[in-house]
XYZ file of C-alpha atoms in Angstrom:
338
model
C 0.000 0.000 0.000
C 1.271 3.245 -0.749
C 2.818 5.334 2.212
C 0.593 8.136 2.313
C -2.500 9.078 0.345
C -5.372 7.691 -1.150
C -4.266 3.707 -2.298
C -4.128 3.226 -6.280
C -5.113 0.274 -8.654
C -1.481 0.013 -8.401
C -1.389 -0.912 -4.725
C -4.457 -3.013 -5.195
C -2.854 -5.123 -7.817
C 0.269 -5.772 -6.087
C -1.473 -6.560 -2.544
C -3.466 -9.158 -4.908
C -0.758 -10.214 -6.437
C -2.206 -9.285 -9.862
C -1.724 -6.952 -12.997
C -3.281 -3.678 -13.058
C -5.149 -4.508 -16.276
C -7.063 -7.231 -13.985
C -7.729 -4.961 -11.408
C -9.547 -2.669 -14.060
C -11.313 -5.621 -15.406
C -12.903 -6.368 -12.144
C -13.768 -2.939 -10.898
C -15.581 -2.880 -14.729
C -17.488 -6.517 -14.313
C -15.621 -7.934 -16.891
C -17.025 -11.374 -17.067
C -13.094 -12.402 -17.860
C -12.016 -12.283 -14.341
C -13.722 -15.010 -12.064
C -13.429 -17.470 -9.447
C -10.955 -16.778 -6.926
C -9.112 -14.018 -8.504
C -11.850 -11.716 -8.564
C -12.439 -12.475 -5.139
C -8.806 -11.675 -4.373
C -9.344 -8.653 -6.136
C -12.234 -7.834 -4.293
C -10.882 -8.285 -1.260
C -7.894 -6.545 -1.698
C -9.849 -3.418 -2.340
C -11.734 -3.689 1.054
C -8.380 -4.461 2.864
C -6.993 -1.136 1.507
C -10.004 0.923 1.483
C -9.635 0.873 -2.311
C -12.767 3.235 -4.401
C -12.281 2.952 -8.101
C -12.758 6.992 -9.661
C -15.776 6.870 -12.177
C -13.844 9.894 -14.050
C -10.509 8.240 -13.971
C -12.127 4.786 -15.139
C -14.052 6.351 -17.812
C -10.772 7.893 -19.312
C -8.613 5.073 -18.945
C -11.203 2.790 -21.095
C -11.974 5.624 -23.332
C -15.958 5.315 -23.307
C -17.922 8.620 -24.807
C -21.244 6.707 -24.444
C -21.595 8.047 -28.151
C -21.769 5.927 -31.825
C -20.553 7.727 -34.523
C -21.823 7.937 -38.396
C -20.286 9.125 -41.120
C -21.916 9.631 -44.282
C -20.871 11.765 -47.394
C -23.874 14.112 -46.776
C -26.769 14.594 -44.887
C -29.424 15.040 -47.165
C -31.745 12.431 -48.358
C -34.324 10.360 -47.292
C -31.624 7.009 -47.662
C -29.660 8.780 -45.288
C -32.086 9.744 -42.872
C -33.432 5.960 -42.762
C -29.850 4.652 -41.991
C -29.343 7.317 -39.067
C -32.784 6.698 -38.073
C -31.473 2.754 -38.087
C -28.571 3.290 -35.923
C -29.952 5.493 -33.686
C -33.490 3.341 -32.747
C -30.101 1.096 -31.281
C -28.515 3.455 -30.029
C -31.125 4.872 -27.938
C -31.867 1.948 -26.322
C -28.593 1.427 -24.902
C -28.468 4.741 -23.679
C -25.865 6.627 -26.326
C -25.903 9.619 -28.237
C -25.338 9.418 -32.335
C -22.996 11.642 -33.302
C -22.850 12.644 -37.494
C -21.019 13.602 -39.247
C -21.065 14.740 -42.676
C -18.197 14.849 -45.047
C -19.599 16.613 -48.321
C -17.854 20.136 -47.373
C -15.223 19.165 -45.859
C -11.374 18.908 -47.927
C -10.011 17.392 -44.461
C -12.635 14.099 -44.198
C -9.791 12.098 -43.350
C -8.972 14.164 -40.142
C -12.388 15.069 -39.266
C -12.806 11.306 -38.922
C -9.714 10.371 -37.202
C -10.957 13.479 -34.233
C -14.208 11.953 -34.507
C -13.049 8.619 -33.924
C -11.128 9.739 -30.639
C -14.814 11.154 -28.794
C -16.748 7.629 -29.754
C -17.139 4.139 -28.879
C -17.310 3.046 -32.322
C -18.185 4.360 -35.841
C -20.289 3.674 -38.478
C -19.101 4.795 -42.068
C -20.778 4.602 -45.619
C -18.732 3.316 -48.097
C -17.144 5.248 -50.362
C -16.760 8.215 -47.602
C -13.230 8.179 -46.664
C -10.296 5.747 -48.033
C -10.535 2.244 -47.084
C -6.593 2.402 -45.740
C -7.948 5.325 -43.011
C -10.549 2.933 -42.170
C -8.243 0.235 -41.475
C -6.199 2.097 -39.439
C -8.949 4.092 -37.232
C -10.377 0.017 -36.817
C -7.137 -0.910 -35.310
C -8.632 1.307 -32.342
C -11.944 1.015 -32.107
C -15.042 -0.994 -33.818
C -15.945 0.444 -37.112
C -17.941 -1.223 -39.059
C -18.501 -0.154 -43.042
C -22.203 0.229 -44.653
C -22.956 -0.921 -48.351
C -19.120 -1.367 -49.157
C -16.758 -4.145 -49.017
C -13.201 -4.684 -47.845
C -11.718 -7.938 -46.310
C -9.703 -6.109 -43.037
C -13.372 -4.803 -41.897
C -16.937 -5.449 -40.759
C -19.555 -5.017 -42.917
C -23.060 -4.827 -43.334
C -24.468 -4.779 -47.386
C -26.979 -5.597 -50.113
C -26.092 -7.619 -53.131
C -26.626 -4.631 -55.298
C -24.878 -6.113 -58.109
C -27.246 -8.932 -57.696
C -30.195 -7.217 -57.674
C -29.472 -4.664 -60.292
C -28.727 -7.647 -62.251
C -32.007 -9.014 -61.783
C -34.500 -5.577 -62.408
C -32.626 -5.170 -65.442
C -33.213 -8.813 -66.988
C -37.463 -8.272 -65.669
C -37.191 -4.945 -68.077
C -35.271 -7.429 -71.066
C -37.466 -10.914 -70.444
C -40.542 -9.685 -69.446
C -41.082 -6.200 -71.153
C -38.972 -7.033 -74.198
C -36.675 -3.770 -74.342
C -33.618 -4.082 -75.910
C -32.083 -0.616 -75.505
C -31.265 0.260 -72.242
C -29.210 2.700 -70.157
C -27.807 3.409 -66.925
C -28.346 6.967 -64.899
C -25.946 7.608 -62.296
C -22.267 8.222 -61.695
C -20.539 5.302 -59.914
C -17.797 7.682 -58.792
C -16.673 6.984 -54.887
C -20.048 4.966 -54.455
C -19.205 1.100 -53.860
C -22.953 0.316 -53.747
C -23.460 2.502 -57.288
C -20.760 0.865 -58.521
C -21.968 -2.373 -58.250
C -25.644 -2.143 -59.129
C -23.833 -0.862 -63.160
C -22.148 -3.566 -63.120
C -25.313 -5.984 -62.194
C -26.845 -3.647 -64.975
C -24.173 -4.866 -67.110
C -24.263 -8.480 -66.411
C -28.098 -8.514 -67.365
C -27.208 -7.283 -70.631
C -24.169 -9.439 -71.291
C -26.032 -12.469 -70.716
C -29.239 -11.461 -73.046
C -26.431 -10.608 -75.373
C -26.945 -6.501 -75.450
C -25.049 -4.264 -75.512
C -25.579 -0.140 -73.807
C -27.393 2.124 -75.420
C -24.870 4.620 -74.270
C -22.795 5.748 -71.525
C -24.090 5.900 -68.410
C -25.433 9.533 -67.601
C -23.016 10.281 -64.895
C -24.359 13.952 -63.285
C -24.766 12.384 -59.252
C -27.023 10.745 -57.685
C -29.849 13.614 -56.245
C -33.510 13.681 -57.563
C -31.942 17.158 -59.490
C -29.728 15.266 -60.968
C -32.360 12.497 -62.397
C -34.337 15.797 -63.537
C -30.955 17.172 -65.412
C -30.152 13.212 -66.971
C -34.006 13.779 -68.510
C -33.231 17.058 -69.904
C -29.905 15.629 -71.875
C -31.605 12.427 -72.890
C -34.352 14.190 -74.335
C -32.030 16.978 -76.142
C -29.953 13.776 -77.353
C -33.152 12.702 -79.026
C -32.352 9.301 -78.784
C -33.955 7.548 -76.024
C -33.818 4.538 -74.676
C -36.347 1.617 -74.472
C -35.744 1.920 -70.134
C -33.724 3.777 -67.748
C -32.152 2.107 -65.391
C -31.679 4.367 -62.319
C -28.886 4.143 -59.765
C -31.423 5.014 -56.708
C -34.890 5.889 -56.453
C -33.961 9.571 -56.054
C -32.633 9.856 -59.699
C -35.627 8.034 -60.439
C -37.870 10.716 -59.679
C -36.199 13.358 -60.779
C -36.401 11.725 -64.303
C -40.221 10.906 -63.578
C -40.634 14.335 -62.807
C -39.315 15.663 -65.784
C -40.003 13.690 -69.017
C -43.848 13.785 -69.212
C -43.292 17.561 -69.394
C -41.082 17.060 -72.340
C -43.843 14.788 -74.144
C -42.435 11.164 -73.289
C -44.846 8.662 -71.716
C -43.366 6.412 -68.677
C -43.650 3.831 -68.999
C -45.509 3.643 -72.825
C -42.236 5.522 -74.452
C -39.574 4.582 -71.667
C -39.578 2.346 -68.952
C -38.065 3.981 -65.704
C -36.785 1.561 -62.616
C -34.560 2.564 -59.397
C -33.514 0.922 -56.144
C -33.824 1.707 -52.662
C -37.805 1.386 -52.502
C -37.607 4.740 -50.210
C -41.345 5.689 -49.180
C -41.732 8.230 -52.065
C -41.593 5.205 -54.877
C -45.309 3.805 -53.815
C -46.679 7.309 -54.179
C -45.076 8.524 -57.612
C -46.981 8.836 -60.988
C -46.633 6.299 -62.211
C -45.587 4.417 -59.299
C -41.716 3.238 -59.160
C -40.154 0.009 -60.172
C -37.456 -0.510 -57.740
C -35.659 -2.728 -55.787
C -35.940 -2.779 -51.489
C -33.461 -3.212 -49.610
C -33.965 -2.432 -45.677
C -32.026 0.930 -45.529
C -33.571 1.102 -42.047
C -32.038 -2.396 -40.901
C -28.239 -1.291 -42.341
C -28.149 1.101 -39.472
C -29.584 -1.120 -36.924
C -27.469 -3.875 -37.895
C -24.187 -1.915 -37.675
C -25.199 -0.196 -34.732
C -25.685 -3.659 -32.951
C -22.463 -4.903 -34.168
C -20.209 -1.876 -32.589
C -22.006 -2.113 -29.729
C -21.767 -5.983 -28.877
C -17.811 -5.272 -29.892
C -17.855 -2.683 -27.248
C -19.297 -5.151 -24.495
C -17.025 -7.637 -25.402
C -13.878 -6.182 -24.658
C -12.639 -3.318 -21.535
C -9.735 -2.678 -23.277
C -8.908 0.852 -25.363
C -8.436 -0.849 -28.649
C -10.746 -3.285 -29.772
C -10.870 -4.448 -33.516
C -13.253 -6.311 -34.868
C -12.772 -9.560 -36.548
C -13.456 -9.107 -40.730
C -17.065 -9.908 -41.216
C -19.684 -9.684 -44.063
C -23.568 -9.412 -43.535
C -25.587 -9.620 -46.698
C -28.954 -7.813 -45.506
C -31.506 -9.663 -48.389
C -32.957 -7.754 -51.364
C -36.928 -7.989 -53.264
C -37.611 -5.879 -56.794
C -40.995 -4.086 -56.205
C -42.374 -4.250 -60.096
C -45.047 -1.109 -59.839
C -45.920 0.825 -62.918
C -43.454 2.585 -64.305
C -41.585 -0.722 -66.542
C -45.009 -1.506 -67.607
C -46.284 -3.592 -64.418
C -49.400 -3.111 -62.737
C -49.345 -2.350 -58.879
């Protein structure tokens, strides 16, 4: 015990004849320590009038009691619906969320590595920040990476490629078209990326080929509205549209009837995403659901069960894929009925 002073976990752990580390695991719960070394622990702390400091515990373990997201911007109902996922988990283990968006920002990178030091764990959309930063920041904490892949991290998807792949063949088998294009860029956007190139494998295998580049202006409603304004002024369009997201989608549903093109009698128009806005449209979207909402959740649960399984400051995560299941939605606009 020391000679003067209130004793430390130092002077607990040598009267038990233990490490410090197990001294913090005990005065935490940690189901690692049991049998008769917690009880030596235990009782070492009542010899020496030993009181563990909340503040001083809380620092040394680094818990914020907050999750963090990060997301290339804010706006959006997809967004909103994964936040709204993480957060219904969140909330009911008592944490705060803490967002962050990276759209303005030229120093993401940093911005995420500061972020990374005032949470428990993060959640990050792929695409957002390089996957090597993400490797690194996981060496620390539990981050785990939404509708993305990479084999040194968690993470929680959709088979876009899959299901893209599937939408486009119901517009080729069942509705006959034969020239067909993609909307979206597939710039920094894993999930874009690989619903083109499920778009492409639907074509390959009926033996088609593009009916042009895709029409690569983003992936907001404004931009859907701006891809049906250059299509139109091309004056070549396409037997279908394949959208990258339901967004685009109605921004191009929006916009052609007013140019004097019928959806889905002149072109067919799908997306993906099945946000709440596709049942509602005129004509109603095609699209393809995936459970936005249950992305968030799932991540969330995932830091969190990585943050009750270890005491210790850095705790990575074991590589892991979840593959959250897809359904197309056939509505009006390709030419189904609802």
């Amino acid at each position: 015990m020391a000679a003067t002073g209130r004793p430390t976990v130092r002077d607990v752990a040598r009267h038990a004849g233990v490490s410090v580390a197990t001294v913090s695991r005990v005065t935490h719960d940690d189901p690692v320590v049991t049998g008769s070394t917690r009880d030596r622990v235990l009782a070492s702390m009542a010899a020496l009038g030993y009181t563990p400091s909340v503040l001083g515990s809380g620092l040394a373990y680094q818990r914020h009691h907050t999750l963090g997201v990060v997301l290339p911007g804010l706006g959006g109902p997809y967004f909103a619906a994964l936040i709204q996922g993480a957060e219904s988990v969140a909330a009911e283990a008592g944490l705060a969320v803490n967002v962050l968006g990276t759209h303005l920002r030229h120093d993401a990178v940093q911005a995420v590595h500061q972020l990374a030091l005032r949470t428990d764990g993060l959640i990050v959309q792929g695409g957002t920040v390089p996957d090597d930063a993400l490797v690194a920041i996981a060496e620390k904490l539990p981050v785990v990476l939404v509708a993305g892949e990479h084999p040194d991290l968690v993470t929680v998807r959709t088979d876009g490629r899959a299901a893209a792949r599937e939408l486009t063949a119901h517009l080729i088998g069942t509705h006959g078209h034969r020239r067909l294009r993609f909307v979206g860029t597939t710039d920094g956007s894993p999930d874009t990326t690989a619903r083109y190139a499920g778009f492409r494998d639907a074509l390959a295998a009926a033996g088609l080929a593009e009916h042009g580049e895709p029409v690569r202006h983003g992936l907001e409603a404004r931009y859907g509205a701006m891809a049906a304004r250059q299509l139109h002024a091309e004056g070549d369009l396409p037997d279908a549209l394949v959208c990258a997201n339901d967004e685009l989608a109605f921004g191009v549903l929006a916009t052609l009837p007013g140019l004097g093109v019928a959806i889905p009698r002149d072109v067919a128009i799908v997306g993906f995403d099945d946000l709440d806005l596709a049942a509602l449209a005129s004509p109603t979207l095609t699209t393809v659901h995936q459970p936005v909402h249950d992305l968030g959740s799932t991540a969330a649960e995932l830091v969190l069960a990585a943050t009750r399984r270890t005491r210790e400051p850095v705790a990575p995560l074991p590589p892991d894929d979840r593959v959250l299941p897809t359904r197309p939605v056939l509505r009006e606009s390709c030419g189904c009925s609802t």
